[in-house]
Amino acid sequence: MGAMQNLSRRAFIIGSAAVAGGVAFGSYSNAEQAAPVANGNPLAAGLGPNSATFNPWVEISPEKITLIAQHADIGQGVGSVQPILIAEEMDLDPGQFEVRFAGPSPAYFNTGFADEFAPFLAADQSPAAEAARAAVLQNLRKSGLQMTGGSSTIPDTYEKLRIAGAVARETLKVAAADRAGVALADVRTASGHVILPNGTKIPYVALAADAAKIAPVLDVKPRDPSTWRLVGKPMTRLDIKSKVMGELKFGIDLKMEGMMYASVKLNPNKGQPLKSYDARKAQSMPGVKKILEIKNGVAVVATNSWYAMKAVAAIDCEWAPSTYPAEQADHWKVLESSFKPEFLGKEWRKIGDVETGLKAGTLVEAEYRAPYLAHAPLEPLNGIGIVTDAGMEIWVGHQSPQFVQSVAATAIGIKPEQVTFHNQWTGGSFGHRLEYENVRVLAEIANQMRGTPIKLVFSREEDFIQDIPRQIAIARHRGAIDKGKIVAADLQLASTAPLKGLLERSGIPSKDPDAQLASGLWNVYYDIPNFRATTFEAQGLSPCTTWRSVGASTAGFFTESFIDELLHAAGVDPLKGRIEMCAVPHYRKLLETLAEMSDWKGPLGNGKGRGVAFVEAFGTPTAEVIEVTATDRGIRIDKVWVAVDVGKVVDPVNFENQVQGGVVWGLGHAINCELTYAKGGVQQTNYHHHEAMRIYQCPVIEVRGLENDPKVRGVGEPPVPPAAPALANAIFAATGKRIREMPFNKFIDFV
């Protein structure tokens, strides 16, 4: 893991002095990465006879064409959009290829993290910022970090997969021209065939053996977007039919011969061991084959998952107590006392003289809170593993293949390269599949049942209890207004550190400030002459991890709610004021587009209100207007307008669905959800205690994708952060009531 540790120090956390110095080491060209020699081609080792691979994303045999999806599909459409990017350049049609998820390999390192890890605002395209990104890109290449997350799938693959497809296409053309004895310039491709000058069509699969004998053609460029057949056009996702028909097999659906089933009961005091247990009731229950002690709990191995879950629930356990406060009220007290120099994470940005600015106008102060949240994907944690003397083989849906190898290997005392990983279709993640609760215990159970395939399935309750939640946070903001303008803003946030926690559990601990806590706090693009953004990292609370949109899910709520309060105090229209203050031209265009979409004309009256919020997360600016009505029974959310600038909309249908899903996710959690602790464990153990938005509550959501950003951006997470502040601001506009803490249903009813 030495390269990974090097990455952690140099590039993973914002704040690297070497990178910030602006030294460029040169960018890593996508054409170079498309070659088999770049970080190796993992497809070459398993290649069958008369088969060809041109790069790590394309494999052709005499029987079929296989395109590799290097990112995990956690419901966001990776299993469709990635192969479509390749197919566009290869002149393949849907149905002419199979899709396989990539195994662990540095060849699949994520170039999309370069912008996120460099210590510059996303809108900063200065030479110094670009030099820093180039330096980070080199570190990413050296580390081989393979990970799905941070809405980086499209930024990572947009260019390199099109080049990979072009390399394959041009190499197949050479193979066909050589075989037919015709000039290369006289052959063309269409619908999975090379077409000779006389009209003869040679299927790609028939050229596999010839193509395997020649070097890939690397001097290629992707086609101009004006020629696209698939990319940028409305399309049906490749996985839609199989999902609708119930044909697609998720990880939880896998079976294999001789398999036994396991479920677990782990210490609800996260990270603490088991002191003792009494399994006498479980031993005689139906289907039970083995009862095993594991690192921090017990497991039952049985003839099916239901028997295993019922039996493990019957085991009486005595647990070691938590190292964090046992009761929720004490968690808040820890946060309240964390705004001190000894807990300082970093002063991320400072403009002007903040203290003088605060005294120059009317002071506005507010405190905001956001609770722990569960990930709670529909598919609970699961996996299949088998351990033999040679090592371990594991089938599990996960976003970090290399770290799965490392965590599983460490759990049973073998080397990471002895773990063979098979990624699976996943029924949701939202950050859950970046953690390893199921990977470690599966390895421990399979190691005690050597030679037997073990299928582990967490009960829904155990999935909630063991979930490492979203960070809990408090913000204390101060600002000043003078003569109808915001003249100062001092934004301070105290929180648990989600990214640092994930890094530690991944085996690459970092002492650097947690950059995710600043997302939505420091990247504020309003022209405020005196501005400061500071984070404090609370200690001794529940471990936390990344959750859809990570730090921006809390800081975005705090910041945009406070900006709204400042504009109201200044007597300025909330949307027009944001437009006037916006300092980045294409972000201003985004806000202007939102005003046009929503036909914004100011206050509505008659119990109706509109709120607006603008948050940039993972480089993608997203602005939302929400309209609500205050009824006798509570707040009704009527409509949402969303404008997102991603530089290039690759799949318009999936784009719209991702934005709508992000809004629903953000609204549902803002309204209804929190995790609270009692006696060291979480109290909410199923969906009825952590309820998402209901269909009858869901508003009409109108989406518009803009393409003004100079870079291609992701869309999986950025629509989430503006939802909560836009709703809170709309509620204020309709009722005059400010809500400064999630979930909102603690203060107001919703219908």
PDB file of N, CA, C and O in Angstrom, residues 9 50 101 114 175 232 342 393 419 435 451 459 480 484 558 627 629 687 707 731:
ATOM      1  N   ARG A   9      -0.733  11.380   1.172  1.00  0.00           N
ATOM      2  CA  ARG A   9       0.039  12.527   1.627  1.00  0.00           C
ATOM      3  C   ARG A   9       0.046  13.639   0.585  1.00  0.00           C
ATOM      4  O   ARG A   9      -0.010  14.806   0.906  1.00  0.00           O
ATOM      5  N   ASN A  50      -6.983 -16.672 -30.145  1.00  0.00           N
ATOM      6  CA  ASN A  50      -7.530 -15.901 -31.272  1.00  0.00           C
ATOM      7  C   ASN A  50      -8.349 -14.691 -30.815  1.00  0.00           C
ATOM      8  O   ASN A  50      -9.272 -14.255 -31.502  1.00  0.00           O
ATOM      9  N   PHE A 101     -17.671  -5.753 -15.429  1.00  0.00           N
ATOM     10  CA  PHE A 101     -17.031  -4.806 -14.524  1.00  0.00           C
ATOM     11  C   PHE A 101     -15.553  -5.125 -14.378  1.00  0.00           C
ATOM     12  O   PHE A 101     -15.139  -6.293 -14.372  1.00  0.00           O
ATOM     13  N   ALA A 114      -8.557  14.450 -10.172  1.00  0.00           N
ATOM     14  CA  ALA A 114      -7.513  15.474 -10.260  1.00  0.00           C
ATOM     15  C   ALA A 114      -8.052  16.856  -9.894  1.00  0.00           C
ATOM     16  O   ALA A 114      -7.421  17.607  -9.145  1.00  0.00           O
ATOM     17  N   ALA A 175      -6.492  -4.396 -39.491  1.00  0.00           N
ATOM     18  CA  ALA A 175      -6.544  -5.849 -39.634  1.00  0.00           C
ATOM     19  C   ALA A 175      -7.354  -6.245 -40.862  1.00  0.00           C
ATOM     20  O   ALA A 175      -6.964  -7.152 -41.620  1.00  0.00           O
ATOM     21  N   GLY A 232     -24.959  11.860 -26.094  1.00  0.00           N
ATOM     22  CA  GLY A 232     -25.638  13.139 -26.170  1.00  0.00           C
ATOM     23  C   GLY A 232     -27.052  13.052 -26.699  1.00  0.00           C
ATOM     24  O   GLY A 232     -27.768  14.057 -26.740  1.00  0.00           O
ATOM     25  N   GLU A 342      -7.920  24.229  19.381  1.00  0.00           N
ATOM     26  CA  GLU A 342      -7.333  22.886  19.390  1.00  0.00           C
ATOM     27  C   GLU A 342      -8.038  21.918  18.442  1.00  0.00           C
ATOM     28  O   GLU A 342      -7.512  20.856  18.122  1.00  0.00           O
ATOM     29  N   GLU A 393     -11.387 -15.698  -2.726  1.00  0.00           N
ATOM     30  CA  GLU A 393     -12.129 -15.167  -3.855  1.00  0.00           C
ATOM     31  C   GLU A 393     -13.398 -14.549  -3.284  1.00  0.00           C
ATOM     32  O   GLU A 393     -14.079 -15.156  -2.450  1.00  0.00           O
ATOM     33  N   VAL A 419      -6.141 -12.102  -2.962  1.00  0.00           N
ATOM     34  CA  VAL A 419      -7.591 -11.922  -2.961  1.00  0.00           C
ATOM     35  C   VAL A 419      -8.046 -11.597  -4.381  1.00  0.00           C
ATOM     36  O   VAL A 419      -7.611 -10.608  -4.976  1.00  0.00           O
ATOM     37  N   GLU A 435     -17.412   1.637   2.258  1.00  0.00           N
ATOM     38  CA  GLU A 435     -16.966   1.086   3.537  1.00  0.00           C
ATOM     39  C   GLU A 435     -16.841  -0.435   3.452  1.00  0.00           C
ATOM     40  O   GLU A 435     -17.123  -1.032   2.409  1.00  0.00           O
ATOM     41  N   GLY A 451     -12.902 -23.646   2.139  1.00  0.00           N
ATOM     42  CA  GLY A 451     -13.344 -24.560   1.090  1.00  0.00           C
ATOM     43  C   GLY A 451     -14.824 -24.486   0.798  1.00  0.00           C
ATOM     44  O   GLY A 451     -15.281 -25.045  -0.201  1.00  0.00           O
ATOM     45  N   SER A 459     -29.026  -8.560   7.908  1.00  0.00           N
ATOM     46  CA  SER A 459     -30.427  -8.196   8.070  1.00  0.00           C
ATOM     47  C   SER A 459     -30.556  -6.690   7.888  1.00  0.00           C
ATOM     48  O   SER A 459     -29.586  -5.939   8.034  1.00  0.00           O
ATOM     49  N   ALA A 480     -22.631  40.522   8.001  1.00  0.00           N
ATOM     50  CA  ALA A 480     -23.024  41.925   8.167  1.00  0.00           C
ATOM     51  C   ALA A 480     -23.568  42.453   6.851  1.00  0.00           C
ATOM     52  O   ALA A 480     -23.064  42.110   5.774  1.00  0.00           O
ATOM     53  N   GLY A 484     -27.929  47.710   1.853  1.00  0.00           N
ATOM     54  CA  GLY A 484     -28.500  46.754   0.918  1.00  0.00           C
ATOM     55  C   GLY A 484     -27.513  45.770   0.330  1.00  0.00           C
ATOM     56  O   GLY A 484     -27.821  45.100  -0.665  1.00  0.00           O
ATOM     57  N   PHE A 558     -26.172  24.809   5.402  1.00  0.00           N
ATOM     58  CA  PHE A 558     -25.827  25.904   6.306  1.00  0.00           C
ATOM     59  C   PHE A 558     -25.577  27.204   5.540  1.00  0.00           C
ATOM     60  O   PHE A 558     -26.123  28.267   5.875  1.00  0.00           O
ATOM     61  N   GLU A 627     -40.949  25.613  -4.788  1.00  0.00           N
ATOM     62  CA  GLU A 627     -42.189  26.314  -4.451  1.00  0.00           C
ATOM     63  C   GLU A 627     -43.020  25.453  -3.508  1.00  0.00           C
ATOM     64  O   GLU A 627     -43.191  24.250  -3.759  1.00  0.00           O
ATOM     65  N   THR A 629     -46.571  25.380  -0.605  1.00  0.00           N
ATOM     66  CA  THR A 629     -47.812  25.991  -0.129  1.00  0.00           C
ATOM     67  C   THR A 629     -48.018  25.603   1.322  1.00  0.00           C
ATOM     68  O   THR A 629     -47.881  24.417   1.678  1.00  0.00           O
ATOM     69  N   TYR A 687     -36.590   1.267   7.780  1.00  0.00           N
ATOM     70  CA  TYR A 687     -37.073   2.411   7.013  1.00  0.00           C
ATOM     71  C   TYR A 687     -38.213   3.162   7.692  1.00  0.00           C
ATOM     72  O   TYR A 687     -38.382   4.366   7.466  1.00  0.00           O
ATOM     73  N   GLU A 707     -24.410  23.494 -20.740  1.00  0.00           N
ATOM     74  CA  GLU A 707     -23.113  23.015 -21.223  1.00  0.00           C
ATOM     75  C   GLU A 707     -22.143  24.176 -21.399  1.00  0.00           C
ATOM     76  O   GLU A 707     -21.399  24.256 -22.367  1.00  0.00           O
ATOM     77  N   ILE A 731     -39.952  27.640   2.766  1.00  0.00           N
ATOM     78  CA  ILE A 731     -40.829  27.611   3.943  1.00  0.00           C
ATOM     79  C   ILE A 731     -40.840  28.977   4.629  1.00  0.00           C
ATOM     80  O   ILE A 731     -41.894  29.475   5.058  1.00  0.00           O
TER      81      ILE A 731
END
